[in-house]
Amino acid sequence: MCCPQATNEVIGRVPKATHEEMLAAVDSCSRAYHTWSETSILARQQIFLRYQQLIKDNIKELAKLITLEQGKTLADAEGDVFRGLQVVEHTCSITSLMLGETLPSITKDMDTYTFRMPIGVCAGIAPFNFPAMIPLWMFPMGMVCGNTYLLKPSERVPGCAMMLAKLLQDAGAPDGTLNIIHGQHDAVNFICDHPAIKAISFVGSNQAGEYIYERGSKNGKRVQSNMGAKNHGVVMPDANKENTLNQLVGAAFGAAGQRCMALSTAVLVGEARNWLPELVERAKGLRVNAGDQPGADVGPLISPQAKERVNSLIQSGVDEGAKVLLDGRNVKVKGYENGNFVGPTIVSNVTPDMKCYKEEIFGPVLVVLEADSLDDAIKIVNKNPYGNGTAIFTTNGAAARKYTHEVDVGQIGVNVPIPVPLPMFSFTGSRASFRGDTNFYGKQGIQFYTQIKTVTSQWKAEDASLKSPAVTMPT
Ligand code: NAD
């Protein structure tokens, strides 16, 4: 059976959790919390060591499920699982990650030390585009720190999260430590409002993310909210041409552009503007097909509405004076004529005031701007409200250094088109791409899912006891 995005046939239905079911799920997390948070850190580590092995053993099955439900190509779906698996592997270092700090002898006979403690029931709200990786950014980090977890996967891809939960149960996670609820707005509001939930991790669009950040924060919860993007690839004329063009095409059209770190905007500096015809030729070589078909490079979009939206944003560019150098709007895929396909599309002569530049397209569309100098390119990038990711392609170290220092974007690649940090770092999108104080995974992830207790203790010998009450501030 193929994915519904290629055929628009129903492959399954998702049950929306009722209010009673959602209450039961949080109660289950709350009941499990006491025991789980007191379970030794070594025992929790062992569960995640078994979990990473089970994910590895089942990577092909998980990838098949992703392709079936979400439509991305099988090879890309394996990457989706793999990048989540890396976060699970990182959680296995929790015995070092959760260490506190100690300062002995801060005054006579007195020491201060800190513990990192879990915070309670935490919740995650995930998007459709990475059915494995993004849930795996969430509950493993939260749980290994001693929290219990309520996950709401995207209603469009509910199956992968269910399989990940089953594997976690097989790895030995006790009942109640992870619960899953399905649904949309009601489930989201429930998470934002329930007093037992102490922290929310959200990944998805700005519309939902801003709302969840505000509603959750108002209710006193910690919220980290990773949102939309418009990532610019700045191409300097001294760049390695062959490498750069291939990287641009891969990063703009891979996963049909449905990645928050897709390189959706090229800024060609100076003579690099002459590379456009070759860029178009390379993009033409990509094969558009159902995700499970051998050799497919670009799969279908998530829904007919997404296809319509992408097509209308391309049209808006035409209406506002841009040029469509490669038009994927009428692509036909043999055997999948009803699918949500848009082929690779390249729109040039784009200016920052155009709608196709201002909005996140989230489809296989590369918009191309031109700049006379690196300074001009930096101005363009910094004027855009989003700050998720960017890349510069150059062979000049000074240009690369200037770019990385002057650009106001959270994740920067130098000759790396999609600079998603590995889990020992954190995912550091900024400006309109992020709300919150601490980012996902890495050290900041541990900070998000823990609170600090600071202990100051004094052990005096009997004969050093105070001789009278001390009523002034100790100095
Ligand atoms: P989405 O916002 O539509 O959905 C995300 C989650 O929020 C889902 O669980 C959904 O049920 C819920 N939701 C949707 N609309 C809502 C609303 N109005 N109110 C409350 N809850 C709502 O996002 P999506 O379409 O699933 O994912 C694509 C978006 O996610 C893109 O904008 C992409 O850039 C972004 N994204 C960001 C990152 C990142 O790390 N910055 C990673 C992946 C995806």
XYZ file of C-alpha atoms and ligand atoms in Angstrom:
519
model
C 0.000 0.000 0.000
C 1.272 3.490 -0.841
C 1.050 6.673 1.193
C -2.205 8.635 1.095
C -0.320 11.735 -0.073
C 0.388 9.960 -3.389
C -3.102 8.487 -3.856
C -5.404 10.525 -1.616
C -6.967 7.295 -0.378
C -7.757 6.665 3.281
C -5.259 4.321 4.962
C -6.463 4.681 8.554
C -8.318 6.859 11.014
C -7.041 8.553 14.161
C -9.215 8.501 17.277
C -9.458 11.948 18.900
C -8.912 11.556 22.640
C -11.961 12.498 24.689
C -11.639 14.860 27.648
C -11.922 11.889 30.039
C -9.191 10.013 28.185
C -6.897 13.042 28.341
C -7.528 13.394 32.069
C -6.794 9.700 32.542
C -3.529 10.104 30.593
C -2.298 12.986 32.779
C -3.368 11.179 35.951
C -1.399 8.167 34.787
C 1.700 10.379 34.253
C 1.191 12.000 37.678
C 0.866 8.635 39.455
C 3.985 7.268 37.770
C 6.027 10.395 38.510
C 6.799 9.712 42.141
C 8.345 6.294 41.516
C 9.998 7.225 38.208
C 11.653 10.373 39.560
C 13.035 8.327 42.457
C 14.227 5.480 40.203
C 18.007 5.449 40.166
C 19.617 7.310 37.323
C 21.510 4.129 36.392
C 18.234 2.248 35.996
C 16.816 5.003 33.795
C 20.024 5.002 31.761
C 19.740 1.222 31.224
C 16.227 1.639 29.802
C 17.450 4.208 27.275
C 20.457 2.042 26.393
C 18.011 -0.758 25.539
C 15.746 1.742 23.759
C 18.447 3.000 21.391
C 19.206 -0.609 20.432
C 15.528 -1.354 19.773
C 15.227 1.730 17.567
C 18.305 0.588 15.615
C 16.841 -2.901 15.237
C 13.556 -1.454 13.946
C 14.834 1.441 11.859
C 13.605 -0.049 8.569
C 10.123 -0.726 9.972
C 9.882 2.763 11.440
C 11.013 4.269 8.134
C 8.411 2.250 6.201
C 5.717 3.512 8.536
C 6.872 7.114 8.058
C 6.812 6.756 4.272
C 3.379 5.167 4.444
C 1.889 7.866 6.673
C 3.813 10.963 5.715
C 4.914 10.356 2.127
C 8.646 11.168 2.290
C 11.037 8.871 0.452
C 12.213 5.722 2.242
C 15.859 6.828 2.360
C 14.844 10.173 3.832
C 12.535 8.459 6.326
C 15.489 6.407 7.564
C 17.363 9.681 8.092
C 14.366 10.966 10.073
C 14.645 8.015 12.472
C 18.440 8.174 12.564
C 18.601 11.829 13.625
C 16.126 11.092 16.430
C 18.086 7.989 17.424
C 21.162 10.192 17.921
C 19.279 12.143 20.575
C 18.308 8.904 22.316
C 21.951 7.809 22.225
C 22.879 11.123 23.819
C 20.380 10.605 26.647
C 22.422 7.523 27.580
C 25.118 9.916 28.874
C 22.686 11.220 31.468
C 25.003 10.225 34.299
C 27.345 13.008 33.184
C 24.740 15.371 31.750
C 22.775 15.670 34.978
C 25.707 16.371 37.259
C 25.324 19.281 39.637
C 28.035 21.648 40.863
C 29.952 21.791 44.123
C 31.912 24.553 45.787
C 33.579 23.460 48.996
C 34.509 25.781 51.860
C 32.549 28.842 50.779
C 33.146 29.917 54.365
C 34.395 28.137 57.417
C 32.974 24.580 57.573
C 30.401 25.389 54.874
C 29.940 23.792 51.436
C 27.441 24.518 48.652
C 26.300 22.022 46.057
C 23.506 21.711 43.531
C 21.274 18.879 42.357
C 19.473 18.827 39.031
C 15.986 17.552 39.788
C 13.140 16.612 37.437
C 10.160 18.971 37.285
C 7.117 16.707 37.029
C 4.820 15.822 34.143
C 6.070 17.299 30.853
C 4.311 17.408 27.492
C 5.311 17.482 23.844
C 3.301 18.692 20.832
C 4.821 17.586 17.519
C 4.471 18.504 13.819
C 3.888 16.215 10.839
C 7.171 16.648 9.014
C 9.496 14.515 11.174
C 7.289 11.801 12.687
C 10.236 10.110 14.462
C 12.962 12.710 14.945
C 10.911 15.386 16.662
C 9.068 13.191 19.184
C 12.545 11.741 19.901
C 13.835 15.273 20.648
C 11.119 15.413 23.299
C 10.169 12.474 25.525
C 13.572 10.697 25.807
C 15.263 13.883 27.094
C 12.366 14.624 29.423
C 12.062 11.091 30.770
C 15.727 10.319 31.285
C 15.842 13.332 33.613
C 13.137 11.676 35.740
C 10.007 13.377 34.371
C 6.985 11.525 33.079
C 5.693 12.511 29.671
C 2.504 13.193 27.748
C 3.019 13.295 23.979
C 0.628 14.623 21.371
C 1.910 13.657 17.938
C 0.643 15.371 14.817
C -2.801 14.065 13.933
C -1.493 13.534 10.393
C 1.190 11.014 11.409
C 0.011 9.291 14.599
C 1.416 5.816 13.902
C 5.140 6.427 14.223
C 4.803 7.875 17.736
C 2.749 4.826 18.731
C 5.476 2.495 17.491
C 8.144 4.523 19.293
C 6.094 4.277 22.501
C 5.709 0.499 22.115
C 9.479 0.134 21.692
C 10.033 2.199 24.827
C 7.686 -0.102 26.722
C 9.651 -3.084 25.368
C 12.843 -1.403 26.619
C 11.386 -1.499 30.131
C 9.819 1.942 30.707
C 7.223 1.433 33.457
C 3.518 1.966 32.775
C 2.447 5.583 33.057
C 5.863 7.089 32.346
C 4.851 7.891 28.742
C 1.274 8.480 27.605
C 0.084 9.492 24.152
C -3.034 11.474 23.321
C -4.293 12.138 19.811
C -6.162 15.186 18.621
C -5.829 18.785 17.541
C -6.897 22.033 19.183
C -8.755 20.519 22.150
C -5.767 18.356 23.011
C -3.414 21.338 22.679
C -5.596 23.529 24.908
C -5.842 20.712 27.417
C -2.038 20.512 27.610
C -1.683 24.301 27.943
C -4.218 24.432 30.780
C -3.804 21.294 32.914
C -2.117 22.307 36.190
C -0.199 19.031 36.577
C 1.758 19.690 33.370
C 4.864 21.718 34.205
C 6.585 22.118 30.844
C 5.667 22.036 27.147
C 7.952 21.363 24.205
C 6.375 22.466 20.930
C 7.588 22.165 17.340
C 5.487 23.376 14.411
C 4.145 26.488 12.723
C 4.259 30.043 14.088
C 0.504 30.232 14.266
C 0.301 27.312 16.694
C 3.645 27.964 18.404
C 2.984 31.577 19.392
C -0.418 30.584 20.723
C 0.926 27.663 22.756
C 3.818 29.742 24.100
C 1.436 32.437 25.335
C -1.265 30.180 26.715
C 1.178 27.776 28.367
C 3.338 30.570 29.864
C 0.272 32.377 31.197
C -0.528 29.187 33.073
C 2.917 29.190 34.665
C 4.510 26.473 32.540
C 7.923 26.417 30.953
C 7.498 26.479 27.187
C 10.065 25.965 24.435
C 8.605 26.610 21.003
C 10.464 25.860 17.768
C 8.647 27.354 14.808
C 8.775 28.309 11.139
C 11.671 29.425 9.006
C 12.951 31.039 5.863
C 16.531 29.826 5.529
C 18.900 31.667 3.223
C 21.840 30.119 1.392
C 24.310 32.870 0.478
C 26.424 31.867 -2.525
C 29.703 33.749 -2.973
C 31.257 33.797 -6.455
C 34.415 32.107 -5.087
C 32.468 29.062 -3.836
C 33.176 25.564 -5.105
C 30.548 25.623 -7.844
C 29.936 21.911 -8.287
C 29.578 21.270 -4.580
C 27.465 24.361 -3.925
C 24.931 23.737 -6.688
C 24.433 20.143 -5.572
C 24.061 21.218 -1.960
C 21.542 23.917 -2.828
C 19.404 21.535 -4.848
C 19.512 18.809 -2.184
C 18.679 21.191 0.654
C 15.914 23.057 -1.194
C 14.045 20.064 -2.607
C 14.824 17.153 -0.250
C 11.739 16.010 1.706
C 9.778 18.065 -0.863
C 10.943 21.169 1.024
C 8.949 20.149 4.094
C 11.815 20.695 6.532
C 12.148 23.619 8.900
C 15.823 23.724 7.914
C 15.188 23.450 4.155
C 17.343 25.965 2.309
C 14.383 27.669 0.660
C 16.023 30.962 -0.346
C 19.210 31.429 -2.368
C 21.054 34.754 -2.355
C 23.468 34.812 -5.281
C 26.249 37.325 -4.725
C 27.951 39.092 -7.670
C 29.003 36.761 -10.477
C 27.346 33.773 -8.771
C 24.111 35.027 -10.371
C 25.364 33.470 -13.620
C 25.042 30.004 -12.078
C 21.246 30.019 -12.293
C 20.917 28.026 -15.569
C 23.076 25.226 -14.124
C 21.095 25.258 -10.903
C 17.923 24.763 -12.916
C 19.474 21.886 -14.908
C 20.410 20.055 -11.717
C 16.973 20.513 -10.178
C 15.409 19.139 -13.377
C 17.299 15.903 -12.806
C 15.403 15.075 -9.580
C 12.784 12.355 -9.854
C 9.354 13.112 -8.433
C 7.529 9.971 -7.313
C 5.710 8.247 -4.467
C 8.042 7.884 -1.488
C 8.173 4.087 -1.631
C 9.173 3.970 -5.313
C 12.819 3.151 -6.053
C 14.847 6.176 -7.078
C 12.307 8.738 -5.838
C 13.974 12.036 -4.845
C 10.957 14.234 -4.187
C 7.769 12.802 -2.691
C 4.305 14.334 -2.401
C 3.218 17.112 -0.043
C 1.288 16.285 3.097
C -2.191 17.281 1.860
C -4.113 18.668 -1.130
C -4.422 21.939 0.848
C -0.630 22.122 1.210
C -0.257 21.605 -2.556
C -2.792 24.329 -3.260
C -1.056 26.713 -0.877
C 2.377 26.092 -2.418
C 0.999 26.558 -5.949
C -0.695 29.797 -4.979
C 2.512 31.162 -3.424
C 4.355 30.396 -6.687
C 1.613 32.221 -8.572
C 1.854 35.186 -6.197
C 5.527 35.489 -7.202
C 4.555 35.552 -10.889
C 1.879 38.175 -10.198
C 4.388 40.344 -8.366
C 6.972 40.226 -11.155
C 9.195 37.220 -10.330
C 10.245 34.701 -13.017
C 9.531 30.990 -12.748
C 12.617 29.341 -14.252
C 11.483 25.826 -13.348
C 7.792 25.209 -12.762
C 6.739 22.102 -10.838
C 3.075 23.020 -10.592
C 1.819 20.731 -13.323
C 4.047 17.762 -12.658
C 2.429 14.425 -13.533
C 3.467 11.255 -11.754
C 2.513 8.101 -13.633
C 0.257 5.871 -11.581
C -0.286 8.609 -8.940
C -2.266 11.183 -10.853
C -4.267 12.176 -7.740
C -1.214 12.750 -5.566
C -0.224 15.992 -3.851
C 2.866 16.402 -6.004
C 4.666 19.623 -6.783
C 7.907 19.247 -8.702
C 11.084 21.238 -7.958
C 10.380 24.898 -8.673
C 12.855 27.753 -8.988
C 11.610 31.333 -8.830
C 14.124 34.065 -9.672
C 14.054 37.890 -9.646
C 12.508 37.718 -6.203
C 12.634 40.798 -3.958
C 12.111 40.977 -0.172
C 8.716 42.666 -0.476
C 7.147 39.729 -2.368
C 4.738 37.357 -0.641
C 6.663 34.279 -1.859
C 9.701 35.643 0.021
C 7.929 36.789 3.172
C 5.983 33.567 3.806
C 7.374 30.153 4.628
C 6.392 28.082 1.568
C 7.135 24.628 3.017
C 7.254 22.968 -0.391
C 9.852 22.182 -3.093
C 10.315 25.814 -4.095
C 13.592 27.728 -4.149
C 13.228 31.507 -4.341
C 16.302 33.317 -5.640
C 17.452 36.822 -4.756
C 20.565 38.599 -5.910
C 23.030 40.782 -3.981
C 25.993 42.871 -5.093
C 28.169 42.145 -2.081
C 28.427 40.058 1.069
C 27.340 43.098 3.104
C 24.174 43.362 1.035
C 23.479 39.653 1.472
C 23.895 39.949 5.249
C 21.448 42.884 5.286
C 18.850 40.777 3.455
C 19.210 37.866 5.880
C 19.067 40.068 8.965
C 15.993 41.935 7.761
C 14.040 38.698 7.449
C 12.193 38.021 10.719
C 13.093 34.313 10.929
C 16.339 33.081 12.485
C 16.288 29.300 12.189
C 19.160 28.434 9.866
C 21.370 29.803 7.120
C 24.433 28.815 5.117
C 27.239 30.538 3.299
C 29.063 28.882 0.423
C 32.571 30.241 -0.053
C 36.249 29.300 -0.216
C 37.218 32.517 1.581
C 37.730 32.067 5.327
C 37.450 35.789 6.050
C 34.078 35.976 4.268
C 32.875 32.926 6.196
C 34.003 34.414 9.503
C 32.371 37.768 8.760
C 29.140 36.005 7.846
C 29.011 33.804 10.935
C 29.660 36.809 13.188
C 27.346 39.347 11.571
C 24.338 37.300 10.637
C 21.530 37.228 13.223
C 20.506 33.596 12.783
C 20.723 30.801 15.327
C 22.259 28.004 13.223
C 24.845 28.718 10.566
C 26.490 26.417 8.038
C 29.774 27.183 6.315
C 29.602 25.067 3.163
C 27.033 22.996 5.077
C 23.548 23.568 3.694
C 21.452 22.198 6.586
C 23.419 22.886 9.776
C 21.270 20.986 12.277
C 23.504 20.566 15.341
C 24.197 17.090 16.716
C 22.652 16.332 20.125
C 25.731 17.222 22.193
C 24.943 20.789 21.054
C 21.436 22.276 21.033
C 18.994 23.215 18.267
C 19.396 26.977 18.470
C 16.937 28.634 16.107
C 16.359 32.282 17.044
C 14.184 35.376 16.480
C 10.764 34.508 14.940
C 11.751 30.827 14.709
C 11.856 30.344 18.486
C 10.097 31.361 21.686
C 11.450 30.446 25.098
C 14.703 30.615 27.013
C 16.217 27.174 26.629
C 16.478 25.261 23.377
C 15.862 21.653 22.447
C 18.308 18.861 23.358
C 21.978 19.106 24.347
C 22.867 20.976 27.556
C 19.930 23.338 27.092
C 17.537 20.386 26.794
C 18.723 19.078 30.166
C 18.270 22.562 31.611
C 14.736 22.756 30.233
C 13.695 19.453 31.787
C 15.309 19.981 35.194
C 15.245 22.442 38.048
C 18.088 23.165 40.394
C 18.188 22.669 44.132
C 21.054 24.404 45.892
C 22.151 23.042 49.247
C 24.316 25.029 51.652
C 25.514 22.927 54.559
C 27.641 23.542 57.579
C 29.259 20.838 59.661
C 31.154 22.255 62.604
C 33.119 20.485 65.196
C 31.378 20.579 68.621
C 33.863 23.077 70.070
C 33.344 25.524 67.157
C 29.616 26.021 67.894
C 28.151 29.543 67.920
C 28.332 31.089 71.330
C 25.349 33.422 70.772
C 22.590 33.995 68.124
C 23.841 35.690 64.911
C 21.332 38.404 63.966
C 23.259 40.244 61.279
C 23.695 39.125 57.660
C 26.738 36.870 57.432
C 29.564 38.597 55.590
P 1.378 22.814 12.808
O 1.647 24.010 13.624
O 0.218 22.835 11.877
O 1.152 21.545 13.784
C 2.035 21.274 14.862
C 1.221 20.770 16.054
O 0.373 21.811 16.531
C 0.341 19.599 15.698
O 0.431 18.654 16.737
C -1.048 20.210 15.566
O -2.072 19.332 15.991
C -0.998 21.419 16.464
N -1.728 22.573 15.896
C -1.867 22.910 14.595
N -2.543 24.071 14.456
C -2.843 24.475 15.689
C -3.521 25.621 16.209
N -4.030 26.558 15.407
N -3.635 25.730 17.546
C -3.120 24.803 18.360
N -2.477 23.694 17.928
C -2.325 23.526 16.612
O 2.726 22.463 12.034
P 2.932 21.341 10.927
O 2.231 21.768 9.675
O 2.637 19.997 11.489
O 4.525 21.427 10.723
C 5.121 22.325 9.828
C 5.656 23.554 10.533
O 6.539 23.170 11.580
C 6.497 24.446 9.628
O 6.190 25.794 9.905
C 7.929 24.134 10.032
O 8.861 25.158 9.781
C 7.765 23.905 11.490
N 8.849 23.096 12.022
C 9.775 23.731 12.801
C 10.845 23.017 13.292
C 11.883 23.686 14.133
O 12.610 22.989 14.830
N 11.980 25.009 14.111
C 10.985 21.642 13.004
C 10.001 21.040 12.214
C 8.944 21.777 11.731
